[in-house]
Coordinates of N, CA and C in Angstrom, one line a residue:
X1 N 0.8 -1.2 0.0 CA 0.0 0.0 0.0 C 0.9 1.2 0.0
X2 N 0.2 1.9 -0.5 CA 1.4 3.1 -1.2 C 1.4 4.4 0.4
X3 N 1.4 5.7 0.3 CA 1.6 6.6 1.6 C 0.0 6.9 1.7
X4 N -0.3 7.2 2.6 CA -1.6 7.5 3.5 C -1.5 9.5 3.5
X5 N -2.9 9.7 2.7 CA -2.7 11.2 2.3 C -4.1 11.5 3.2
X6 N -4.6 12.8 3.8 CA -5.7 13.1 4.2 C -6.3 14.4 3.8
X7 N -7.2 14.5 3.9 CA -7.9 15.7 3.1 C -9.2 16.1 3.7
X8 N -9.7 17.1 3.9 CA -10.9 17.9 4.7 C -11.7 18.3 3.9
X9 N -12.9 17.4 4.2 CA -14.5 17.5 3.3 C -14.5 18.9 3.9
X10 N -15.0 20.3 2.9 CA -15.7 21.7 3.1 C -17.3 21.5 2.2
X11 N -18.3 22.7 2.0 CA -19.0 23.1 2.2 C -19.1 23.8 0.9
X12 N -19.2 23.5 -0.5 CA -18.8 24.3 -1.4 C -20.1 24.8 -2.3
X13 N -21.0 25.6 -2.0 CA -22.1 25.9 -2.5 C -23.5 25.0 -2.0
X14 N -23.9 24.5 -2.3 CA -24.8 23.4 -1.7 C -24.7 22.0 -1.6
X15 N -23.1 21.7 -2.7 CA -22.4 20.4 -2.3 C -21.2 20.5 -1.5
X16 N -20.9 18.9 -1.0 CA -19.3 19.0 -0.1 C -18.9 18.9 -1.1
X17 N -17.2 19.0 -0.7 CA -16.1 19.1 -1.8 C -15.0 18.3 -1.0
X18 N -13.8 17.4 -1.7 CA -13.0 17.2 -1.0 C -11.5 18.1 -1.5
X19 N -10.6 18.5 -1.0 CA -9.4 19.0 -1.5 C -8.7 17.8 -1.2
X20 N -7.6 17.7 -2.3 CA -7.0 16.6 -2.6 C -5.3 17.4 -2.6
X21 N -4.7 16.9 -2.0 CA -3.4 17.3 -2.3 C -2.6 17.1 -3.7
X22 N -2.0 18.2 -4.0 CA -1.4 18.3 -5.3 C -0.3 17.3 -5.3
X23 N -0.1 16.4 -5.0 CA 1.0 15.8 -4.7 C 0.6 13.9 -4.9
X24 N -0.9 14.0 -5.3 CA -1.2 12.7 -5.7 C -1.3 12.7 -7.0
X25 N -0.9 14.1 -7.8 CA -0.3 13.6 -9.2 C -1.9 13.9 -10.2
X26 N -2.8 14.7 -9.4 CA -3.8 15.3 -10.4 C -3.6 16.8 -11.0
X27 N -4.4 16.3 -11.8 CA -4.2 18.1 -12.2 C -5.5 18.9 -12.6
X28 N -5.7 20.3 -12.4 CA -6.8 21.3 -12.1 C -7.6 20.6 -13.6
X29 N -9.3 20.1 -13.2 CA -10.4 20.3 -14.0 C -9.8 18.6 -14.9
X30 N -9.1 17.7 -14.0 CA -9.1 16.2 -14.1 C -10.6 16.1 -13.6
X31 N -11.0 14.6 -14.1 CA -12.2 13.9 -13.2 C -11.7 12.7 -13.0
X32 N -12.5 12.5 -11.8 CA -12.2 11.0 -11.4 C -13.2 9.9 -11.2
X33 N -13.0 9.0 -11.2 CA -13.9 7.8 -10.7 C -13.4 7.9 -9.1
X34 N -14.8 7.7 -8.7 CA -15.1 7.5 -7.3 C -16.4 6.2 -7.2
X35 N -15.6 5.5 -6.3 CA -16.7 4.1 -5.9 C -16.6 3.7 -4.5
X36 N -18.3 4.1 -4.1 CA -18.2 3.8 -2.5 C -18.0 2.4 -2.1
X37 N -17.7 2.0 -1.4 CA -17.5 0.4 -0.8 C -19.0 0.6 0.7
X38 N -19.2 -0.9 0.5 CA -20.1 -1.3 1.3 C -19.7 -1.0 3.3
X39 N -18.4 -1.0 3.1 CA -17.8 -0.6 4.6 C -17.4 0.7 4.9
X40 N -18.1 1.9 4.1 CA -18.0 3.3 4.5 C -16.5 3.9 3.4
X41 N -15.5 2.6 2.8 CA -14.5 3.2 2.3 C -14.9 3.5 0.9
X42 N -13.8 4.4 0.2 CA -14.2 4.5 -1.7 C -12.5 3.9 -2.0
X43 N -12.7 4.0 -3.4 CA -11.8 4.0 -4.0 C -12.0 5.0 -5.4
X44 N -10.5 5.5 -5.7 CA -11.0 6.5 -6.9 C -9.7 6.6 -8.2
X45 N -10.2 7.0 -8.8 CA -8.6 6.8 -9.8 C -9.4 8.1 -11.2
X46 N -8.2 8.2 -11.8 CA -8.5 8.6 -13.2 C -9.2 8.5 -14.3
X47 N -10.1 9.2 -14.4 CA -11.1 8.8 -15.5 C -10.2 8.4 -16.4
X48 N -10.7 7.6 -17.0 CA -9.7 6.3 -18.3 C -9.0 5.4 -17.8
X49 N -8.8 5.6 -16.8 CA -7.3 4.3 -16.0 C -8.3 3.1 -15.9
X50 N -9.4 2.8 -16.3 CA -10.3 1.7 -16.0 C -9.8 0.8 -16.2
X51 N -9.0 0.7 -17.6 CA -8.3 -0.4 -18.5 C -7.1 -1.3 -17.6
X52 N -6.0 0.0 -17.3 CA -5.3 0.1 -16.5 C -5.2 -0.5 -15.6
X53 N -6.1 -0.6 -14.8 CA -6.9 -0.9 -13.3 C -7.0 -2.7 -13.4
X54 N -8.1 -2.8 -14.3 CA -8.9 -4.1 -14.8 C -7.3 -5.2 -15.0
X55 N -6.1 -4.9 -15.9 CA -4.9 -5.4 -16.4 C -4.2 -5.5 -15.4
X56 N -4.2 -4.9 -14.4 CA -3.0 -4.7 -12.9 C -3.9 -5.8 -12.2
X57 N -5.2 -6.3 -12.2 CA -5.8 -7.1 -11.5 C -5.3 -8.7 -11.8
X58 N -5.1 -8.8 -13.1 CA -4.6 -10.6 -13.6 C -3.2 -10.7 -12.8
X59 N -2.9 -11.3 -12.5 CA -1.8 -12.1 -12.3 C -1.5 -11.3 -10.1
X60 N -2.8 -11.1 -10.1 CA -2.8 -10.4 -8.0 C -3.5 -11.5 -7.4
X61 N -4.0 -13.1 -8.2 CA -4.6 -13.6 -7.0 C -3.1 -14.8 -6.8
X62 N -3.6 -15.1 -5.8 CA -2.2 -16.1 -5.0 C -2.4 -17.3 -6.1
X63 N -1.0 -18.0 -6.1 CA -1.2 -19.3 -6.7 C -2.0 -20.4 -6.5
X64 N -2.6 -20.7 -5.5 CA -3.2 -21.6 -5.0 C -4.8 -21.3 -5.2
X65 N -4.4 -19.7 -5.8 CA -6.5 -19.7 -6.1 C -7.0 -20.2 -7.1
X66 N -8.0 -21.1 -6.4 CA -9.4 -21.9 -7.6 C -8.7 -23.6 -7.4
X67 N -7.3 -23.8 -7.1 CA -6.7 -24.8 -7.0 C -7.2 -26.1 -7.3
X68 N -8.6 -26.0 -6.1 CA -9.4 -27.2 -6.0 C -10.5 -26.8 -7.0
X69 N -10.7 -26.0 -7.7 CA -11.9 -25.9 -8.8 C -12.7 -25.1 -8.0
X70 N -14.4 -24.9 -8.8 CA -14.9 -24.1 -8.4 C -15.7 -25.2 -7.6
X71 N -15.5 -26.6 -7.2 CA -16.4 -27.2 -6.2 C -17.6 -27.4 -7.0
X72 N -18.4 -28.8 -6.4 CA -19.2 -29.3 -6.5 C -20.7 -28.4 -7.3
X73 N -21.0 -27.9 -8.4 CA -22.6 -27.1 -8.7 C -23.4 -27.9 -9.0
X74 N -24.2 -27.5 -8.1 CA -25.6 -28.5 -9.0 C -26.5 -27.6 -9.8
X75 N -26.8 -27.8 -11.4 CA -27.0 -27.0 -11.8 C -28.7 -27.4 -12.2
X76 N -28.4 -28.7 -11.9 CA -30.4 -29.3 -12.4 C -30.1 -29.5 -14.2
X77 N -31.4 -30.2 -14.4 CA -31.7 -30.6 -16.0 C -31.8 -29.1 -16.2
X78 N -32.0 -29.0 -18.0 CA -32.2 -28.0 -18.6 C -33.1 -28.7 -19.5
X79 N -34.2 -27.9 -20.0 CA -34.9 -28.2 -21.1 C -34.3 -27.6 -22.4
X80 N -33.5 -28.1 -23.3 CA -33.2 -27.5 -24.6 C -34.2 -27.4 -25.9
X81 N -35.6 -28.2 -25.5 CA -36.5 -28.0 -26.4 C -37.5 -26.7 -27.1
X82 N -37.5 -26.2 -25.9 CA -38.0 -24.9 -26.5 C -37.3 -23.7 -26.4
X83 N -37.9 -22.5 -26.4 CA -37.5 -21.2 -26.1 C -37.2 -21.1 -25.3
X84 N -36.1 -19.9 -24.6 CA -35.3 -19.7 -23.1 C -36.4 -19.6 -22.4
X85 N -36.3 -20.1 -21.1 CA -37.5 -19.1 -20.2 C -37.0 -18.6 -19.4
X86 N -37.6 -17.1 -18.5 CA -37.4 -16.4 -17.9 C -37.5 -16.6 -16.6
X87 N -37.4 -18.1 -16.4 CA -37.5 -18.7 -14.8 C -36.0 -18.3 -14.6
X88 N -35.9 -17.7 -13.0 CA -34.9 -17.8 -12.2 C -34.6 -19.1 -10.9

């Protein structure tokens, strides 16, 4: 995990705003992705870096992941005779 930066939510017209220190490498009238997490945290990056992001993910899980497969599914018959149906 890279350095631990902090920043002070203000009051900026009728929205909050955060200031971000110049020093994480944005620059004035960038946008960003912002995504809240279910435990109060976000994560945020560079509009476009999605690609980036997604490609830095292959090769982060441990060796030993899926090892044993994905385990036993029961998935039931399927009828292939007619049309799809919209049973879940």
């Amino acid at each position: 995990m890279g350095e631990e930066y902090r920043a002070k939510v203000f009051k900026s017209g009728n929205s909050l705003a955060l200031r971000l220190p110049k020093s994480l490498g944005l620059n004035d009238g960038e946008e960003v992705v912002m995504i809240p997490h279910a435990d109060g945290s976000f994560s945020f990056w560079k509009q476009g870096q999605q690609r980036d992001i997604l490609l830095s993910l292959f090769g982060s899980m441990s060796a030993g992941f899926m090892a044993d497969g994905r385990g036993d599914i029961d998935q039931g018959d399927r009828d292939w005779t007619g049309p799809a149906s919209s049973a879940a």
